[in-house]
CSV table of C-alpha atoms in Angstrom, one decimal:
chain,number,residue,atom,x,y,z
A,30,UNK,CA,-39.7,-33.5,1.9
A,31,UNK,CA,-40.9,-32.6,5.4
A,32,UNK,CA,-39.7,-29.7,7.6
A,33,UNK,CA,-39.4,-26.0,7.7
A,34,UNK,CA,-37.9,-23.2,5.7
A,35,UNK,CA,-37.7,-20.0,7.9
A,36,UNK,CA,-37.5,-17.1,5.6
A,37,UNK,CA,-36.3,-13.6,6.6
A,38,UNK,CA,-39.0,-12.1,4.4
A,39,UNK,CA,-37.8,-9.0,2.6
A,40,UNK,CA,-39.8,-5.7,2.3
A,41,UNK,CA,-42.4,-5.7,-0.4
A,42,UNK,CA,-42.9,-9.5,-0.6
A,43,UNK,CA,-46.3,-10.9,0.4
A,44,UNK,CA,-46.6,-14.1,2.3
A,45,UNK,CA,-48.3,-15.8,-0.6
A,46,UNK,CA,-45.5,-14.7,-2.9
A,47,UNK,CA,-43.0,-16.1,-0.4
A,48,UNK,CA,-44.7,-19.5,-0.5
A,49,UNK,CA,-44.6,-19.4,-4.3
A,50,UNK,CA,-40.9,-18.6,-4.2
A,51,UNK,CA,-40.3,-21.7,-1.9
A,52,UNK,CA,-42.3,-23.9,-4.2
A,53,UNK,CA,-40.4,-22.7,-7.2
A,54,UNK,CA,-37.0,-23.2,-5.6
A,55,UNK,CA,-37.9,-26.7,-4.4
A,56,UNK,CA,-38.9,-27.6,-8.0
A,57,UNK,CA,-35.7,-26.1,-9.3
A,58,UNK,CA,-33.7,-28.1,-6.7
A,59,UNK,CA,-35.3,-31.3,-7.9
A,60,UNK,CA,-37.8,-32.0,-5.1
A,61,UNK,CA,-40.8,-32.1,-7.4
A,62,UNK,CA,-44.2,-31.3,-6.0
A,63,UNK,CA,-44.2,-30.5,-2.2
A,64,UNK,CA,-47.1,-29.4,0.0
A,65,UNK,CA,-46.2,-26.0,1.3
A,66,UNK,CA,-47.9,-23.6,3.8
A,67,UNK,CA,-47.0,-20.6,5.9
A,68,UNK,CA,-47.3,-20.2,9.7
A,69,UNK,CA,-48.6,-16.7,9.9
A,70,UNK,CA,-49.2,-13.9,7.4
A,71,UNK,CA,-46.7,-11.1,7.3
A,72,UNK,CA,-47.7,-7.9,5.4
A,73,UNK,CA,-45.6,-6.8,2.4
A,74,UNK,CA,-44.5,-3.7,4.3
A,75,UNK,CA,-43.2,-5.9,7.1
A,76,UNK,CA,-40.0,-7.9,7.2
A,77,UNK,CA,-38.6,-10.8,9.3
A,78,UNK,CA,-39.5,-14.3,10.4
A,79,UNK,CA,-41.9,-16.2,8.1
A,80,UNK,CA,-42.1,-19.9,8.9
A,81,UNK,CA,-42.9,-21.9,5.8
A,82,UNK,CA,-43.9,-25.6,6.4
A,83,UNK,CA,-43.1,-28.4,4.0
A,84,UNK,CA,-44.9,-31.7,3.7
A,85,UNK,CA,-46.1,-33.1,7.0
A,86,UNK,CA,-45.0,-30.0,8.8
A,87,UNK,CA,-48.0,-28.2,7.2
A,88,UNK,CA,-50.1,-30.1,9.9
A,89,UNK,CA,-48.5,-27.7,12.4
A,90,UNK,CA,-49.4,-24.5,10.6
A,91,UNK,CA,-52.5,-24.0,12.7
A,92,UNK,CA,-50.4,-24.3,15.9
A,93,UNK,CA,-47.9,-21.8,14.5
A,94,UNK,CA,-50.7,-19.4,13.7
A,95,UNK,CA,-51.8,-19.6,17.4
A,96,UNK,CA,-48.2,-19.0,18.7
A,97,UNK,CA,-47.0,-15.8,20.3
A,98,UNK,CA,-44.9,-13.5,18.1
A,99,UNK,CA,-42.3,-10.8,18.7
A,100,UNK,CA,-42.0,-7.6,16.7
A,101,UNK,CA,-39.7,-4.6,16.5
A,102,UNK,CA,-41.7,-1.6,15.3
A,103,UNK,CA,-41.2,2.1,14.8
A,104,UNK,CA,-43.9,4.6,15.5
A,105,UNK,CA,-43.7,7.8,13.5
A,106,UNK,CA,-45.5,10.5,15.4
A,107,UNK,CA,-47.5,13.4,14.0
A,108,UNK,CA,-49.2,11.6,11.1
A,109,UNK,CA,-51.9,8.9,11.0
A,110,UNK,CA,-52.7,7.1,7.8
A,111,UNK,CA,-55.7,5.2,6.6
A,112,UNK,CA,-53.8,1.9,6.8
A,113,UNK,CA,-51.9,2.9,10.0
A,114,UNK,CA,-48.6,2.2,8.1
A,115,UNK,CA,-46.3,4.0,5.7
A,116,UNK,CA,-48.8,3.7,2.9
A,117,UNK,CA,-52.3,5.1,2.6
A,118,UNK,CA,-53.8,8.5,2.8
A,119,UNK,CA,-53.1,10.9,5.7
A,120,UNK,CA,-56.2,11.0,7.8
A,121,UNK,CA,-55.0,13.0,10.8
A,122,UNK,CA,-52.0,15.2,11.8
A,123,UNK,CA,-50.7,16.6,15.1
A,124,UNK,CA,-48.0,19.1,16.0
A,125,UNK,CA,-47.6,17.4,19.4
A,126,UNK,CA,-44.5,15.2,20.0
A,127,UNK,CA,-44.1,13.1,23.1
A,128,UNK,CA,-41.2,13.0,25.5
A,129,UNK,CA,-39.4,9.8,26.2
A,130,UNK,CA,-40.8,10.0,29.8
A,131,UNK,CA,-44.4,10.2,28.4
A,132,UNK,CA,-43.8,7.1,26.3
A,133,UNK,CA,-42.3,5.2,29.2
A,134,UNK,CA,-45.2,6.1,31.4
A,135,UNK,CA,-47.9,4.7,29.0
A,136,UNK,CA,-46.4,1.4,28.1
A,137,UNK,CA,-47.7,-0.4,31.2
A,138,UNK,CA,-51.3,0.3,30.2
A,139,UNK,CA,-50.7,-1.6,26.9
A,140,UNK,CA,-49.1,-4.6,28.6
A,141,UNK,CA,-51.1,-7.7,29.6
A,142,UNK,CA,-54.7,-8.4,28.5
A,143,UNK,CA,-56.0,-5.4,26.5
A,144,UNK,CA,-58.9,-4.6,24.2
A,145,UNK,CA,-57.9,-3.6,20.7
A,146,UNK,CA,-59.8,-2.3,17.6
A,147,UNK,CA,-58.1,-3.8,14.5
A,148,UNK,CA,-57.3,-1.6,11.5
A,149,UNK,CA,-59.9,-1.2,8.8
A,150,UNK,CA,-57.2,-2.3,6.4
A,151,UNK,CA,-57.0,-5.8,7.7
A,152,UNK,CA,-57.9,-9.3,6.6
A,153,UNK,CA,-60.7,-9.7,9.1
A,154,UNK,CA,-64.0,-10.8,7.4
A,155,UNK,CA,-67.1,-8.6,7.8
A,156,UNK,CA,-70.3,-10.2,6.4
A,157,UNK,CA,-68.1,-12.5,4.3
A,158,UNK,CA,-65.8,-9.8,2.8
A,159,UNK,CA,-62.3,-8.8,3.8
A,160,UNK,CA,-62.2,-5.5,5.7
A,161,UNK,CA,-59.5,-4.2,3.5
A,162,UNK,CA,-61.6,-4.8,0.4
A,163,UNK,CA,-64.5,-2.8,1.9
A,164,UNK,CA,-62.1,0.0,3.0
A,165,UNK,CA,-60.5,0.2,-0.4
A,166,UNK,CA,-64.0,0.5,-1.9
A,167,UNK,CA,-64.7,3.5,0.2
A,168,UNK,CA,-67.1,1.8,2.7
A,169,UNK,CA,-67.1,2.9,6.3
A,170,UNK,CA,-65.8,-0.2,8.1
A,171,UNK,CA,-66.9,-0.6,11.8
A,172,UNK,CA,-64.3,-2.8,13.4
A,173,UNK,CA,-65.2,-4.7,16.6
A,174,UNK,CA,-63.0,-4.6,19.6
A,175,UNK,CA,-61.1,-7.8,20.4
A,176,UNK,CA,-59.3,-9.2,23.4
A,177,UNK,CA,-55.5,-9.8,22.9
A,178,UNK,CA,-52.5,-10.1,25.2
A,179,UNK,CA,-49.3,-8.1,25.0
A,180,UNK,CA,-46.8,-10.2,27.0
A,181,UNK,CA,-44.0,-7.7,26.8
A,182,UNK,CA,-43.7,-4.1,25.6
A,183,UNK,CA,-40.5,-2.1,25.9
A,184,UNK,CA,-38.4,0.6,24.3
A,185,UNK,CA,-36.0,-1.0,21.9
A,186,UNK,CA,-34.2,2.0,20.5
A,187,UNK,CA,-34.7,5.6,21.8
A,188,UNK,CA,-33.2,9.0,22.2
A,189,UNK,CA,-32.9,11.1,25.3
A,190,UNK,CA,-34.2,14.2,23.6
A,191,UNK,CA,-37.7,15.5,24.3
A,192,UNK,CA,-40.0,16.0,21.4
A,193,UNK,CA,-39.5,12.7,19.7
A,194,UNK,CA,-40.5,12.3,16.1
A,195,UNK,CA,-40.3,8.5,16.3
A,196,UNK,CA,-39.4,5.7,18.6
A,197,UNK,CA,-38.8,1.9,18.1
A,198,UNK,CA,-40.4,-0.5,20.5
A,199,UNK,CA,-40.4,-4.3,20.9
A,200,UNK,CA,-43.6,-6.2,21.6
A,201,UNK,CA,-44.2,-9.9,22.4
A,202,UNK,CA,-47.8,-10.5,21.6
A,203,UNK,CA,-50.5,-13.1,21.4
A,204,UNK,CA,-52.3,-14.3,18.3
A,205,UNK,CA,-54.6,-11.7,16.8
A,206,UNK,CA,-52.7,-8.6,18.0
A,207,UNK,CA,-52.3,-5.9,15.4
A,208,UNK,CA,-49.1,-3.9,15.9
A,209,UNK,CA,-50.5,-1.1,13.7
A,210,UNK,CA,-53.4,-0.7,16.2
A,211,UNK,CA,-51.0,-0.8,19.1
A,212,UNK,CA,-48.9,2.0,17.6
A,213,UNK,CA,-52.0,4.1,16.9
A,214,UNK,CA,-53.3,3.7,20.5
A,215,UNK,CA,-49.8,4.4,22.0
A,216,UNK,CA,-49.7,7.6,20.0
A,217,UNK,CA,-53.2,8.6,21.2
A,218,UNK,CA,-52.2,7.9,24.8
A,219,UNK,CA,-49.3,10.4,24.6
A,220,UNK,CA,-51.5,13.1,23.1
A,221,UNK,CA,-50.7,12.8,19.4
A,222,UNK,CA,-51.3,10.6,16.3
A,223,UNK,CA,-48.9,8.1,14.6
A,224,UNK,CA,-48.4,5.3,12.3
A,225,UNK,CA,-46.0,2.3,11.9
A,226,UNK,CA,-43.0,3.3,9.8
A,227,UNK,CA,-41.1,0.0,10.3
A,228,UNK,CA,-42.3,-3.4,11.3
A,229,UNK,CA,-40.0,-6.4,11.7
A,230,UNK,CA,-41.0,-9.8,13.1
A,231,UNK,CA,-38.1,-11.2,15.1
A,232,UNK,CA,-39.8,-14.4,16.4
A,233,UNK,CA,-42.7,-16.6,15.5
A,234,UNK,CA,-43.3,-19.4,18.0
A,235,UNK,CA,-40.1,-21.4,18.4
A,236,UNK,CA,-38.4,-19.7,15.3
A,237,UNK,CA,-36.3,-16.6,15.4
A,238,UNK,CA,-34.0,-14.6,13.1
A,239,UNK,CA,-31.1,-16.9,13.9
A,240,UNK,CA,-32.7,-19.7,12.0
A,241,UNK,CA,-34.0,-17.6,9.1
A,242,UNK,CA,-32.5,-17.4,5.7
A,243,UNK,CA,-32.5,-14.6,3.1
A,244,UNK,CA,-34.4,-14.8,-0.2
A,245,UNK,CA,-31.1,-14.8,-1.9
A,246,UNK,CA,-30.0,-17.9,0.0
A,247,UNK,CA,-33.3,-19.6,-0.9
A,248,UNK,CA,-32.8,-18.7,-4.6
A,249,UNK,CA,-29.2,-20.1,-4.4
A,250,UNK,CA,-30.6,-23.3,-3.1
A,251,UNK,CA,-32.9,-23.5,-6.1
A,252,UNK,CA,-29.9,-23.0,-8.3
A,253,UNK,CA,-28.0,-26.0,-6.8
A,254,UNK,CA,-26.5,-24.7,-3.5
A,255,UNK,CA,-26.2,-27.2,-0.6
A,256,UNK,CA,-29.3,-27.9,1.4
A,257,UNK,CA,-27.5,-27.4,4.7
A,258,UNK,CA,-29.2,-24.8,7.0
A,259,UNK,CA,-32.0,-24.4,4.4
A,260,UNK,CA,-34.5,-27.0,5.5
A,261,UNK,CA,-35.0,-27.6,9.2
A,262,UNK,CA,-36.5,-30.9,10.5
A,263,UNK,CA,-40.2,-31.0,11.4
A,264,UNK,CA,-39.3,-31.3,15.1
A,265,UNK,CA,-37.8,-27.8,14.9
A,266,UNK,CA,-41.4,-26.6,15.1
A,267,UNK,CA,-42.0,-28.6,18.2
A,268,UNK,CA,-39.0,-27.6,20.4
A,269,UNK,CA,-41.2,-25.5,22.6
A,270,UNK,CA,-43.2,-28.5,23.9
A,271,UNK,CA,-41.8,-31.7,25.6
A,272,UNK,CA,-40.9,-34.8,23.6
A,273,UNK,CA,-42.5,-38.1,24.7
A,274,UNK,CA,-40.5,-41.3,24.0
A,275,UNK,CA,-42.8,-44.3,23.3
A,276,UNK,CA,-42.2,-48.0,23.2
A,277,UNK,CA,-42.8,-49.8,19.9
A,278,UNK,CA,-46.1,-51.0,21.2
A,279,UNK,CA,-47.2,-47.6,22.4
A,280,UNK,CA,-46.0,-46.0,19.1
A,281,UNK,CA,-48.2,-48.5,17.1
A,282,UNK,CA,-51.2,-47.6,19.3
A,283,UNK,CA,-50.7,-43.9,18.7
A,284,UNK,CA,-50.2,-44.4,14.9
A,285,UNK,CA,-53.5,-46.4,14.9
A,286,UNK,CA,-55.3,-43.5,16.7
A,287,UNK,CA,-55.8,-45.4,19.9
A,288,UNK,CA,-56.0,-43.8,23.3
A,289,UNK,CA,-53.2,-44.5,25.8
A,290,UNK,CA,-53.5,-44.5,29.6
A,291,UNK,CA,-51.2,-45.1,32.5
A,292,UNK,CA,-48.2,-43.0,31.2
A,293,UNK,CA,-46.7,-40.9,33.9
A,294,UNK,CA,-46.5,-37.4,32.4
A,295,UNK,CA,-47.7,-33.8,32.8
A,296,UNK,CA,-50.9,-32.7,31.2
A,297,UNK,CA,-50.7,-30.7,28.0
A,298,UNK,CA,-49.3,-31.0,24.5
A,299,UNK,CA,-46.3,-33.3,23.7
A,300,UNK,CA,-44.8,-34.6,20.6
A,301,UNK,CA,-44.5,-38.4,20.5
A,302,UNK,CA,-41.5,-40.2,19.0
A,303,UNK,CA,-40.6,-43.8,18.6
A,304,UNK,CA,-37.3,-45.7,18.9
A,305,UNK,CA,-35.9,-44.0,15.8
A,306,UNK,CA,-36.7,-40.6,17.4
A,307,UNK,CA,-38.9,-39.6,14.4
A,308,UNK,CA,-42.0,-37.6,15.3
A,309,UNK,CA,-45.0,-39.8,15.3
A,310,UNK,CA,-47.8,-37.5,16.4
A,311,UNK,CA,-48.7,-34.3,18.3
A,312,UNK,CA,-50.5,-35.7,21.4
A,313,UNK,CA,-52.3,-34.2,24.4
A,314,UNK,CA,-52.5,-35.6,27.9
A,315,UNK,CA,-55.5,-34.8,30.0
A,316,UNK,CA,-55.9,-36.4,33.4
A,317,UNK,CA,-53.8,-39.4,32.4
A,318,UNK,CA,-55.6,-40.0,29.0
A,319,UNK,CA,-53.3,-39.5,26.0
A,320,UNK,CA,-55.0,-38.7,22.7
A,321,UNK,CA,-53.6,-37.9,19.3
A,322,UNK,CA,-54.1,-34.3,18.1
A,323,UNK,CA,-52.3,-34.7,14.7
A,324,UNK,CA,-50.5,-37.7,13.4
A,325,UNK,CA,-47.4,-37.5,11.2
A,326,UNK,CA,-46.8,-39.9,8.2
A,327,UNK,CA,-43.0,-39.8,8.1
A,328,UNK,CA,-41.5,-42.9,6.4
A,329,UNK,CA,-37.9,-43.8,7.2
């Protein structure tokens, strides 16, 4: 069992719970013990695309964690909370409400490479402890600024009335970007405070909501429903990089971990496949030297 289940994670379910649900349903469907991992944590208060890797696809989880992701999120103005989301204590309030024009005017300063201070309630480790554990214990957590990239940021849903109480934006962001921090900083930039009232991931790497299934559909699969559209092939997580067709001799060399030279191809990551079109390995070409990054053990 190798491939992907793309879950449209419901509100209130943690990523670890989602992985447990996949394992349970695979067992109930008769697949026995399968190695399972997820491609990027999604908070319980967030919904949307959660890629869950099965078998050899788990070797791509690190690559999925590094991939850019797209979110829709609603900023509720006037109240800032300790967790910068709909839960937590209120830590600041403001009577100011921005106009649509004010919001439009500040989005450019949050697009491109930016410096961002992560929320105190985050999984970042400080002296070996999770920041959220320290914050929940009442410690003052000094978070360090980090460099991230916001590839796109625009208004997804708005109103033409001045004095907005909330607004929904769409952001395409790099690894490590905290949407809660982005919402906080946008609110500061328009002269008020705010928190994230809704967060939905619409894309993670090559996966989007079109390929995602509901928890109900996953549970139906565990109860005997057809596998169709439930489990995607391993190469579904590789469609954003070129495929490289290898001869039988070249395929054997790659499977043995040998370096190949003399193949006319662009530098960068590729996924190599043999005559049967099965993925053999994730490979990288640098100046004409092709090396294996991760090999796949997919038997016919």
